XYZ file of C-alpha atoms in Angstrom:
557
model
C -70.178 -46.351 102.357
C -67.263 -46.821 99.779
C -69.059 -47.987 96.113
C -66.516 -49.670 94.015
C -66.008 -49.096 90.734
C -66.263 -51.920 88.191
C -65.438 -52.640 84.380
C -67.394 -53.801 81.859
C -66.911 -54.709 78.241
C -69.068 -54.398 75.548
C -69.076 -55.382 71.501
C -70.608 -53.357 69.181
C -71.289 -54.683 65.404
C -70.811 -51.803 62.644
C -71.423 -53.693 59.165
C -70.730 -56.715 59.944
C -67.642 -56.098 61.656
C -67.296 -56.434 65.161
C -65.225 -53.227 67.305
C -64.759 -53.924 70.640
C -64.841 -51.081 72.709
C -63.981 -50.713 76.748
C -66.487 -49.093 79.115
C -65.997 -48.351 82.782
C -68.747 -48.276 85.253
C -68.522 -45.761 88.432
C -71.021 -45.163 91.203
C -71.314 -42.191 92.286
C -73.936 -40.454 95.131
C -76.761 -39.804 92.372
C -76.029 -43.071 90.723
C -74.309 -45.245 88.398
C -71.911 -43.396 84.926
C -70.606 -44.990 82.380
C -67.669 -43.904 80.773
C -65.009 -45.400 78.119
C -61.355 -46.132 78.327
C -59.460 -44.189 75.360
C -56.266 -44.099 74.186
C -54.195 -41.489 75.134
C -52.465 -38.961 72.376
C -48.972 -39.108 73.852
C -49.066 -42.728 73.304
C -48.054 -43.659 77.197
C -51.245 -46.158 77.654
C -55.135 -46.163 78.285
C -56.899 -43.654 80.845
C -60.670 -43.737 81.924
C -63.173 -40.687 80.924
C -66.133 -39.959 82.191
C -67.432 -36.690 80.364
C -70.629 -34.581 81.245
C -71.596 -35.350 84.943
C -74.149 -33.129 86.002
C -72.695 -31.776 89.661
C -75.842 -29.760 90.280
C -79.382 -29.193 89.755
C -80.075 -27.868 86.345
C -80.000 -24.133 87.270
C -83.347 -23.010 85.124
C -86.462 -21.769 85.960
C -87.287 -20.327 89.047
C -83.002 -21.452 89.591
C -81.968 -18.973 87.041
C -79.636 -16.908 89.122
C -80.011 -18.410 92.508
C -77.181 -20.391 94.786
C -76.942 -24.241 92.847
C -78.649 -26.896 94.643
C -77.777 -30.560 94.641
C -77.724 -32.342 91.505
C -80.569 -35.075 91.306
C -80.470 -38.916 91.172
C -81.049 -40.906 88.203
C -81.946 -44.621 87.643
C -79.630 -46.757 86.244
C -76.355 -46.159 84.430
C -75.903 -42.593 82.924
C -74.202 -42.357 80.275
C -70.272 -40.437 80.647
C -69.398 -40.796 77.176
C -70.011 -36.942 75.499
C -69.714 -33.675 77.475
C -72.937 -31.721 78.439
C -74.011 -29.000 76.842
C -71.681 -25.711 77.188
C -73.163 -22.429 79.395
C -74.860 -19.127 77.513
C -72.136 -17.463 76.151
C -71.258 -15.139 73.479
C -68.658 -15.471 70.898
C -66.388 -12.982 72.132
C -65.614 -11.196 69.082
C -68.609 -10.804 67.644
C -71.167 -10.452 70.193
C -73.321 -13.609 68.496
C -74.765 -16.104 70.751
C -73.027 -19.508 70.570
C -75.541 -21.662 69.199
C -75.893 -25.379 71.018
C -75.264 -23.502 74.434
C -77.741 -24.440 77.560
C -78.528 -23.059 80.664
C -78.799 -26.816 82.016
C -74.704 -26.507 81.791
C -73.394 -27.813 85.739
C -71.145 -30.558 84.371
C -67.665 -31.746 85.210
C -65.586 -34.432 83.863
C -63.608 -36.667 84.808
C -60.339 -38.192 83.730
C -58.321 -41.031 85.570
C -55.499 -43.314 84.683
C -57.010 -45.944 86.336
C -60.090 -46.389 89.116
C -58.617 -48.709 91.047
C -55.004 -47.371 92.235
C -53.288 -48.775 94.649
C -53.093 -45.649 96.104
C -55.286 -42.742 95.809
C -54.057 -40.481 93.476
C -53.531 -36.616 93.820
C -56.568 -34.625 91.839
C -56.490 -31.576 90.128
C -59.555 -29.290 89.288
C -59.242 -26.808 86.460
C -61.666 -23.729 86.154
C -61.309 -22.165 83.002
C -60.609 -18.677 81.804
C -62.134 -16.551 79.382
C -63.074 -13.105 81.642
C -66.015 -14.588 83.667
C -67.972 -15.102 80.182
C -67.251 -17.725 77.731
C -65.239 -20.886 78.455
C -65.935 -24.558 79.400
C -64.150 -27.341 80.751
C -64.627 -29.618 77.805
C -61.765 -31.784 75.897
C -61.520 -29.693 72.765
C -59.566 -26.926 74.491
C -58.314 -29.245 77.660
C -57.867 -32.212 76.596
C -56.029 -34.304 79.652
C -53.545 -36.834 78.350
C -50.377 -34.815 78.939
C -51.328 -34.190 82.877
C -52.401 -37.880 83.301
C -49.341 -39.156 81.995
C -48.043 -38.077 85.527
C -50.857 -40.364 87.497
C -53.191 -37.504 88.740
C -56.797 -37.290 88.492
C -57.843 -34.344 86.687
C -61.541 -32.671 86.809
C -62.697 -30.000 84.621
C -65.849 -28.071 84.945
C -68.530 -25.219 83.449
C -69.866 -22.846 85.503
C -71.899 -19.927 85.166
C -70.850 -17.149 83.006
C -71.589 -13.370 82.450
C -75.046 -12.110 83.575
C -76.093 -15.650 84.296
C -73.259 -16.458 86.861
C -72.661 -13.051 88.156
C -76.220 -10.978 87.799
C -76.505 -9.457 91.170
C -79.803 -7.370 92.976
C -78.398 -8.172 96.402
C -81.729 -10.509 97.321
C -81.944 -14.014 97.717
C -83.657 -14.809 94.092
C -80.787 -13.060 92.767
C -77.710 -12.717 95.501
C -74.582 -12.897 93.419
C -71.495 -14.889 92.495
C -73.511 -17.910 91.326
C -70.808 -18.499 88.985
C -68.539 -19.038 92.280
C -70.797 -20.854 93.825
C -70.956 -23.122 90.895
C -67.567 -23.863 91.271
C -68.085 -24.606 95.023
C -70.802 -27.033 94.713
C -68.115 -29.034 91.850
C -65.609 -29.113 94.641
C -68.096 -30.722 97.017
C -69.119 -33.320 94.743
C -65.341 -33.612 93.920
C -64.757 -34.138 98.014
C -67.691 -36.869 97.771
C -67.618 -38.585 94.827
C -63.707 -38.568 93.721
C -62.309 -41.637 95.874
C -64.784 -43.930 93.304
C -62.447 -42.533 90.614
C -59.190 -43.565 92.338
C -58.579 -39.885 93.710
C -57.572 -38.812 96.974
C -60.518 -36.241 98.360
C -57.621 -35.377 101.063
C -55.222 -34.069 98.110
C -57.089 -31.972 95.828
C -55.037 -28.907 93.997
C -57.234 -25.946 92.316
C -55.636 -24.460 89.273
C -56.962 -21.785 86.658
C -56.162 -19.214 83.928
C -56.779 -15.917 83.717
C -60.491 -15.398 85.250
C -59.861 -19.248 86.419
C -56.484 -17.923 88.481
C -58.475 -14.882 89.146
C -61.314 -17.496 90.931
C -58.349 -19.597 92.681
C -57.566 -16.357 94.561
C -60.949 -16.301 95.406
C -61.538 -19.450 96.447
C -58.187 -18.839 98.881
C -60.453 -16.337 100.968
C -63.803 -17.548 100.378
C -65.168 -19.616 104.019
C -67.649 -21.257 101.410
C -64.372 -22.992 100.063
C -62.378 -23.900 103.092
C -61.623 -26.880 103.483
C -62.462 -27.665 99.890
C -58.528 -28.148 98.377
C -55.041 -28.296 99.675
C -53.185 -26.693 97.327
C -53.808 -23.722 94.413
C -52.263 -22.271 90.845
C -53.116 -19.475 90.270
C -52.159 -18.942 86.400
C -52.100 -15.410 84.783
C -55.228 -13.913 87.246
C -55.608 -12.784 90.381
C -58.883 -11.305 91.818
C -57.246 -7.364 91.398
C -57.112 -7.649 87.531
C -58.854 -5.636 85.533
C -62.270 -7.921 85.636
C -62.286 -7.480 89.791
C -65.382 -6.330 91.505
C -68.185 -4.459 89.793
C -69.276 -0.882 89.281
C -73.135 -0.120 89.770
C -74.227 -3.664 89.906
C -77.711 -2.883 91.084
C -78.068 -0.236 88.474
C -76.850 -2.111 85.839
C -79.501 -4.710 86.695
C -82.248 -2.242 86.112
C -80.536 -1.028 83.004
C -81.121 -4.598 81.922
C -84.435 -4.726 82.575
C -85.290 -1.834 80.589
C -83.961 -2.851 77.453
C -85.081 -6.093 77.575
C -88.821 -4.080 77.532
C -89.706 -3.270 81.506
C -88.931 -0.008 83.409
C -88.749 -1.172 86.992
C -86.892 0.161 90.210
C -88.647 -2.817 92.096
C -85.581 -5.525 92.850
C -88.537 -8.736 93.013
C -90.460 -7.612 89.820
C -87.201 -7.094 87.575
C -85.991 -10.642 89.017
C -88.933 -12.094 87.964
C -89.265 -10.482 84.653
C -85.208 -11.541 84.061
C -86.355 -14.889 84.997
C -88.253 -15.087 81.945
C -85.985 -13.445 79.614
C -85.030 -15.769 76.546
C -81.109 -16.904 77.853
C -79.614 -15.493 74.547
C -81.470 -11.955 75.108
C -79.864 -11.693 78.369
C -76.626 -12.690 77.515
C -76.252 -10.676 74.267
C -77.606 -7.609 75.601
C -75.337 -4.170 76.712
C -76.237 -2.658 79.482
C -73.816 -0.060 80.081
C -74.134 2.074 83.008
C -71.868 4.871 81.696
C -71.602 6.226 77.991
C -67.627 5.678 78.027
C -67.944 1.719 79.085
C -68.810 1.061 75.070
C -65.291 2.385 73.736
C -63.474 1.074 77.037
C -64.959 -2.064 76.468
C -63.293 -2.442 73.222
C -59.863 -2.073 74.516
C -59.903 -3.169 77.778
C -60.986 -6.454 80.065
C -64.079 -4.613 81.123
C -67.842 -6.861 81.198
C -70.674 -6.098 82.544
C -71.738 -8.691 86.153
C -68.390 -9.896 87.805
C -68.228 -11.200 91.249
C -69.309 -9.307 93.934
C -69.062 -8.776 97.503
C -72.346 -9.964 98.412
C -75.079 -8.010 100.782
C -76.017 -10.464 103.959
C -79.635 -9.657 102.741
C -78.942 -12.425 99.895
C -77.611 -16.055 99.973
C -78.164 -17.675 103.234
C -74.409 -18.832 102.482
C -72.606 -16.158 100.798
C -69.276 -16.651 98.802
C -67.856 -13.325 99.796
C -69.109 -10.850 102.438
C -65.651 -8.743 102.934
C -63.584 -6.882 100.562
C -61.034 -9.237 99.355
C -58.166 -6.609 100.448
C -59.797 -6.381 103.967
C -59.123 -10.530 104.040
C -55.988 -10.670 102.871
C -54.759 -7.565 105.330
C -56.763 -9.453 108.307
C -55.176 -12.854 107.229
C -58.587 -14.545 107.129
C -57.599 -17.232 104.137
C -57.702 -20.306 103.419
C -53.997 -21.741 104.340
C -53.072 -23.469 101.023
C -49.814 -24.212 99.281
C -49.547 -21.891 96.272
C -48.015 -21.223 92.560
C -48.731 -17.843 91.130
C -47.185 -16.555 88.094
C -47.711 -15.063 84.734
C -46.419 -15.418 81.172
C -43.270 -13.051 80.047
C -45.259 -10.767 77.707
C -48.705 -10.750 78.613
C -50.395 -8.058 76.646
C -49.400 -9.604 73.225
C -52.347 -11.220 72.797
C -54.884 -8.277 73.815
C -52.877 -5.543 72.645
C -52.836 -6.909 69.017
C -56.129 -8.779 69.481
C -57.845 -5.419 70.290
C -55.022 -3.212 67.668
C -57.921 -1.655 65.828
C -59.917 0.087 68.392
C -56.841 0.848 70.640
C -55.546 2.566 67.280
C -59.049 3.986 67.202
C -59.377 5.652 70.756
C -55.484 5.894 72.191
C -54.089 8.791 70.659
C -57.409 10.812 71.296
C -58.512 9.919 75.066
C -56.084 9.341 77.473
C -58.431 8.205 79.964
C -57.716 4.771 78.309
C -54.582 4.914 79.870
C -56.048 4.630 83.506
C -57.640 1.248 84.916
C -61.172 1.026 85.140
C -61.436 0.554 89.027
C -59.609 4.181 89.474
C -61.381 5.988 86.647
C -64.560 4.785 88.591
C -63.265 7.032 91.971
C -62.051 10.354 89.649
C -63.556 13.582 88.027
C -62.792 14.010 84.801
C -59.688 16.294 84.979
C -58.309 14.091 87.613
C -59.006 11.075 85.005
C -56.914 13.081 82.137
C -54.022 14.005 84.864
C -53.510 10.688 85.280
C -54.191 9.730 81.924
C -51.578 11.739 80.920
C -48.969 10.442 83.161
C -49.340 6.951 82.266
C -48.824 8.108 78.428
C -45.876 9.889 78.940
C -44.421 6.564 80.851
C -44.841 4.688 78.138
C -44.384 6.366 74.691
C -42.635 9.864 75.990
C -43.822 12.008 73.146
C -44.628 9.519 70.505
C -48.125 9.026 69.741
C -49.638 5.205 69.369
C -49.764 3.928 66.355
C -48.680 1.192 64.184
C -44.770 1.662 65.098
C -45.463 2.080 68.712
C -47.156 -0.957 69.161
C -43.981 -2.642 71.450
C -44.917 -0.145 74.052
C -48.616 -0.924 73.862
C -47.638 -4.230 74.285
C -45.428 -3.091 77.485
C -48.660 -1.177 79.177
C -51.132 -3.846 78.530
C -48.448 -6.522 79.927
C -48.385 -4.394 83.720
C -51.396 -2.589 83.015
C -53.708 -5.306 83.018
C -51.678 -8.552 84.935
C -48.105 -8.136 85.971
C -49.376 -5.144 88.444
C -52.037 -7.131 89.645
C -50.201 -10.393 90.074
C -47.521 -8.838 91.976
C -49.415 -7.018 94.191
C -51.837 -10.172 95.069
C -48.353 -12.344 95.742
C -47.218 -9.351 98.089
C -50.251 -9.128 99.888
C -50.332 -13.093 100.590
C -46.615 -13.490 101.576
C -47.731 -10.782 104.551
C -50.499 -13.195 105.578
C -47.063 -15.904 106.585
C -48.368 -18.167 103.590
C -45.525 -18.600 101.234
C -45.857 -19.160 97.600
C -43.454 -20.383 94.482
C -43.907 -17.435 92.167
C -42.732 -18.051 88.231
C -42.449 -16.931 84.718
C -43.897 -18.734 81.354
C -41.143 -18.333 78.844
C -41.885 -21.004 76.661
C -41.904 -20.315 73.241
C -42.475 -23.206 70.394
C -45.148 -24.111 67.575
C -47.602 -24.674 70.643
C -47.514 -20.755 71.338
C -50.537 -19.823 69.017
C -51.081 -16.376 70.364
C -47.578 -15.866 71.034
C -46.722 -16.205 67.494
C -48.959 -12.855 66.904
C -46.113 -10.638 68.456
C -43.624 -11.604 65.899
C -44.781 -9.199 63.395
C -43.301 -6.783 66.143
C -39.795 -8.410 66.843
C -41.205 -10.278 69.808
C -40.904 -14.252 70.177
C -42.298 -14.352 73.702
C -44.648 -16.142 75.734
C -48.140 -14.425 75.960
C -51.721 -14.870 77.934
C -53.133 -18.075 77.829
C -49.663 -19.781 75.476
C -49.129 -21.996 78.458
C -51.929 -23.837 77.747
C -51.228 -26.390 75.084
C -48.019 -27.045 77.503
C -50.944 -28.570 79.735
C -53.462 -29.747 78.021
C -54.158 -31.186 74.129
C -56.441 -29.722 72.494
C -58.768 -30.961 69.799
C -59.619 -27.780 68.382
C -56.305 -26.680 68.393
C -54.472 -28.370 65.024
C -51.507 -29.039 66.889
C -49.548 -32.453 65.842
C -47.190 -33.901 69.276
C -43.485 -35.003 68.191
C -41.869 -36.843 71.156
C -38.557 -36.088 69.663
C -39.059 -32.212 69.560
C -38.297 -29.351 71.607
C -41.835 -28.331 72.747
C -42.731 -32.218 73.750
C -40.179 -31.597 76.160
C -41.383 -28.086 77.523
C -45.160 -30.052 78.164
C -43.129 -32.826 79.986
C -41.431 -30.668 81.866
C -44.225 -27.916 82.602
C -46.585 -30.835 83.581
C -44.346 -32.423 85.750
C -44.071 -29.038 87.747
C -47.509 -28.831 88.405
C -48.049 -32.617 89.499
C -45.136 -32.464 91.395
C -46.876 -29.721 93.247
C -50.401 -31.463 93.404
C -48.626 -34.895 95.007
C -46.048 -33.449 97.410
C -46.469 -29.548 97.837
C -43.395 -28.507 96.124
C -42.949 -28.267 92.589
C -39.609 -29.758 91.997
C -38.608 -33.193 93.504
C -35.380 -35.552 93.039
C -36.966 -35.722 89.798
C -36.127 -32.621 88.849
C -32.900 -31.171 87.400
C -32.909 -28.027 89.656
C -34.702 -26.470 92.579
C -37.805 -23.931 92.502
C -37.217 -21.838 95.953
C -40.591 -20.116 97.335
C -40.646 -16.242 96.454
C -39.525 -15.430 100.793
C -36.332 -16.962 99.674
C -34.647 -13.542 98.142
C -37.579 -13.047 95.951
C -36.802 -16.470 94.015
C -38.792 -17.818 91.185
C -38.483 -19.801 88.009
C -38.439 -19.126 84.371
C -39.829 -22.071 82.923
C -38.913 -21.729 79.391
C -37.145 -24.174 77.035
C -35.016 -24.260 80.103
C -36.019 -24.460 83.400
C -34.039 -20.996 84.964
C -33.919 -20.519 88.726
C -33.602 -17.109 89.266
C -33.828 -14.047 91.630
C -36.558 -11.217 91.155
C -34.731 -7.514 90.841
C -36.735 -4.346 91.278
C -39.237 -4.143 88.648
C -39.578 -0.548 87.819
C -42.691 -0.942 86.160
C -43.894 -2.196 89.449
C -42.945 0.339 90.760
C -44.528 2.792 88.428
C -48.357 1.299 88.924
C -47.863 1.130 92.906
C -47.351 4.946 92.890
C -50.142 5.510 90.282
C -52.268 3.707 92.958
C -51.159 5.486 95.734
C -51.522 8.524 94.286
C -55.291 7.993 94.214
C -55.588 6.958 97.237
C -56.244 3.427 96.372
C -53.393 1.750 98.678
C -52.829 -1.791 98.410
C -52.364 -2.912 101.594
């Protein structure tokens, strides 16, 4: 049965002074949320928010690291107006527990410009990034008044993070990718519950950053998530990127265990012990399987649970059962309309993020040169060999150090995306799905990690700079001019994306040019100050990390 949404109004009295405020009213399956009507920051009218619905059970308990179940019903009208509590996390820097966190964290929210369209509109669910542990989906980071100035819906969400989301011992109290899964069950109650928020359940576009574009690509093979969207962006992440599947997942498990105080090879005694575990404990802990993960963690994407491909002893409906190159070579996807791109510089931001221990370790061990996922499948000479080679590429026979710091910039950049990106956009034009492939060159005030590379003689685009060119931030002190350049960049970035999530193509009559799909002659678009069609050369770089990988055996397709 259709529920129809409804406003109400309602006064409150702060000394003596009356404020009248608007509140919006929404059924939904478990029940009834109230949210409010605010004012939106580019000044282009009113939109409705409804912050911190719970889309699942509270996973705690005897739930700690099992699939989500369905979120329960409540009596009477539940309040929408503050998000829920954020998931376990770390801060990232500093290894301290983020205090306020909870591991009753399954919300989404929900913005709309209106309930009651008079057609459904197009909806967009964000996952957020942040390398599979730390992130939300909450306002201060993506706030939504620049998207909904193009009449979408837009959901955000928190899932699962870090050994929480992704803790693994191939059983079903413990049977992997609950993070994933997490971001499954949102897109069911999305599919349910959206048409009571004026969206269109038929029309519903999947976009992420980093570890979120990493779980888009996921999504596109998992058959947990078909049938779920229509259309994907995959922004700055693929699922072969540095963070891909694990290394020892079981073992690391029991490593767990026996710092956290019990020495156990026995898969439903650790998982019961774990379940126990204070949430902070678990999350802070560092349970490295190998003595080198410590230093390689400090220069390079690597954490401890990640998704998996799951054992059929586990979840009675598994996220991912198959390799995800075995899918993609078989063709057994999800059929979706696709963006996939990355930023022009991407290793700015971890290459001077992470300066002091790369200056530490780089010009010693040249097994930092090679990607985790091959140093995992070498002996140690083999390691150096190649370690060696990927040096040489890069500085010749300059050391790294302060004044080489350009070409640590270049190897994170293909190292750790461009490679990865490429070779995922490669693999799904061979499946006959076609994709619009693109470059972030925009480069204003809004480019807060950008800004880093200047030091360095570089004014480029970096990971994660495009952003605040999608969403407005609270926490970011960022002040919006209509009459400048980088109001126009958002306008024009967002109306990309939309333009995508209504119609399937990016660009429209309202749009000065034309974005071809990459099987046209390899086109794609710079979307900088200036939106650049263009045509993709040989990359040599490209080039470069597909022979490293072949050289190891470790083919791509």
């Amino acid at each position: 049965m259709f529920l129809i949404p409804f406003l109400v109004l309602f006064v409150s009295y702060t000394n003596a002074k009356s404020v009248v405020a608007k509140s919006v009213v929404v059924k939904v399956e478990q029940g009834s949320l109230k949210g409010e009507i605010l004012q939106r920051t580019t000044g282009n009218g009113e939109y409705c928010s409804f912050k911190g619905i719970p889309y699942a059970a509270p996973p705690v308990g005897e739930l700690r690291f099992m699939d989500p179940q369905p979120a329960l019903p409540w009596k009477g009208e539940r309040d929408a107006i503050n998000h829920g509590p954020i998931c376990p996390q770390i801060q990232i820097n500093t290894n301290k527990y983020i205090s306020g966190a909870a591991e009753d964290c399954l919300f989404l929210n929900v913005y709309t410009p209106t309930v009651k369209p008079k057609v459904p509109l197009p909806v967009m669910v964000y996952i957020h990034g942040g390398f599979f542990v730390i992130g939300s989906g909450n306002s201060d980071r993506l706030g939504p008044d620049f998207l909904l100035d193009h009449d979408v819906v837009l959901v955000t969400i928190n899932y699962r993070l870090g050994v929480l989301g992704f803790l693994s011992l191939d059983i079903k109290e413990a049977p992997g990718n609950a993070g994933l899964k997490d971001q499954v069950a949102a897109l069911n109650w999305v599919k349910k519950n959206i048409a009571n928020f004026g969206g269109d359940p038929d029309n519903v576009t999947i976009f992420g950053q980093s570890a979120g574009g990493s779980s888009v690509t996921l999504h596109l093979l998992s058959p947990m998530s078909k049938g779920l969207f229509k259309r994907a962006i995959a922004m700055s992440g693929v699922l072969f990127k540095d963070f891909g599947l694990p290394f020892e997942h079981v073992r690391r498990v029991y490593l767990l265990t026996q710092q956290l105080g019990l020495n156990t090879h026995d898969p439903k005694e650790a998982i019961r012990f774990l379940k126990s575990a204070p949430a902070e404990k678990l999350v802070t802990a560092k349970p490295f399987v190998l003595y080198s993960e410590k230093p390689r963690r400090d220069v390079l994407e690597l954490f401890y649970f990640k998704p998996i491909v799951e054992s059929n002893k586990g979840s009675s409906q598994p996220f991912l059962t198959e390799d995800p190159l075995k899918l993609l070579n078989e063709n057994k996807t999800n059929i979706a309309d696709l963006i996939i791109g990355h930023t022009t510089k991407e290793g700015i931001s971890r290459a001077i993020t992470q300066k002091k221990a790369i200056l530490k370790y780089f010009p010693y061990y040249k097994e930092y040169f090679v990607p985790s996922n091959i140093t995992y499948k070498l002996n140690s000479s083999e390691i150096l060999e190649l370690g060696d080679r990927v040096k040489k590429h890069y500085f010749g026979d300059k050391e790294v150090s302060e004044e080489t710091m350009k070409e640590v910039i270049e190897l994170y950049t293909y190292f750790n995306y461009d490679y990865n990106i490429y070779r995922f956009l490669e693999l799904w034009l061979k499946t006959g799905n076609k994709a619009y492939f693109y470059e972030f060159a925009c480069f204003s005030e809004r480019n807060i990690n950008g800004k880093t590379g200047i030091q360095y003689g570089l004014e480029q685009a970096t990971h994660a700079d495009d952003i605040p060119y999608l969403f407005d931030g609270s926490s970011v002190p960022l002040e919006l001019n209509k009459t400048s350049p980088s109001y126009k960049m958002i306008t024009q970035t967002c109306t990309l994306y939309t333009n995508f999530a209504k119609y399937g193509t990016p660009t429209t009559s309202t749009c000065p040019i034309t974005w071809k799909d990459y099987g046209q002659k390899k086109s794609y678009l710079e979307i900088g100050n200036e939106l650049k069609p263009k045509t993709e050369d040989k990359r040599p770089e490209i080039e470069f990390w597909r022979d490293i990988y072949k050289s190891v055996g470790l083919q791509f397709s």
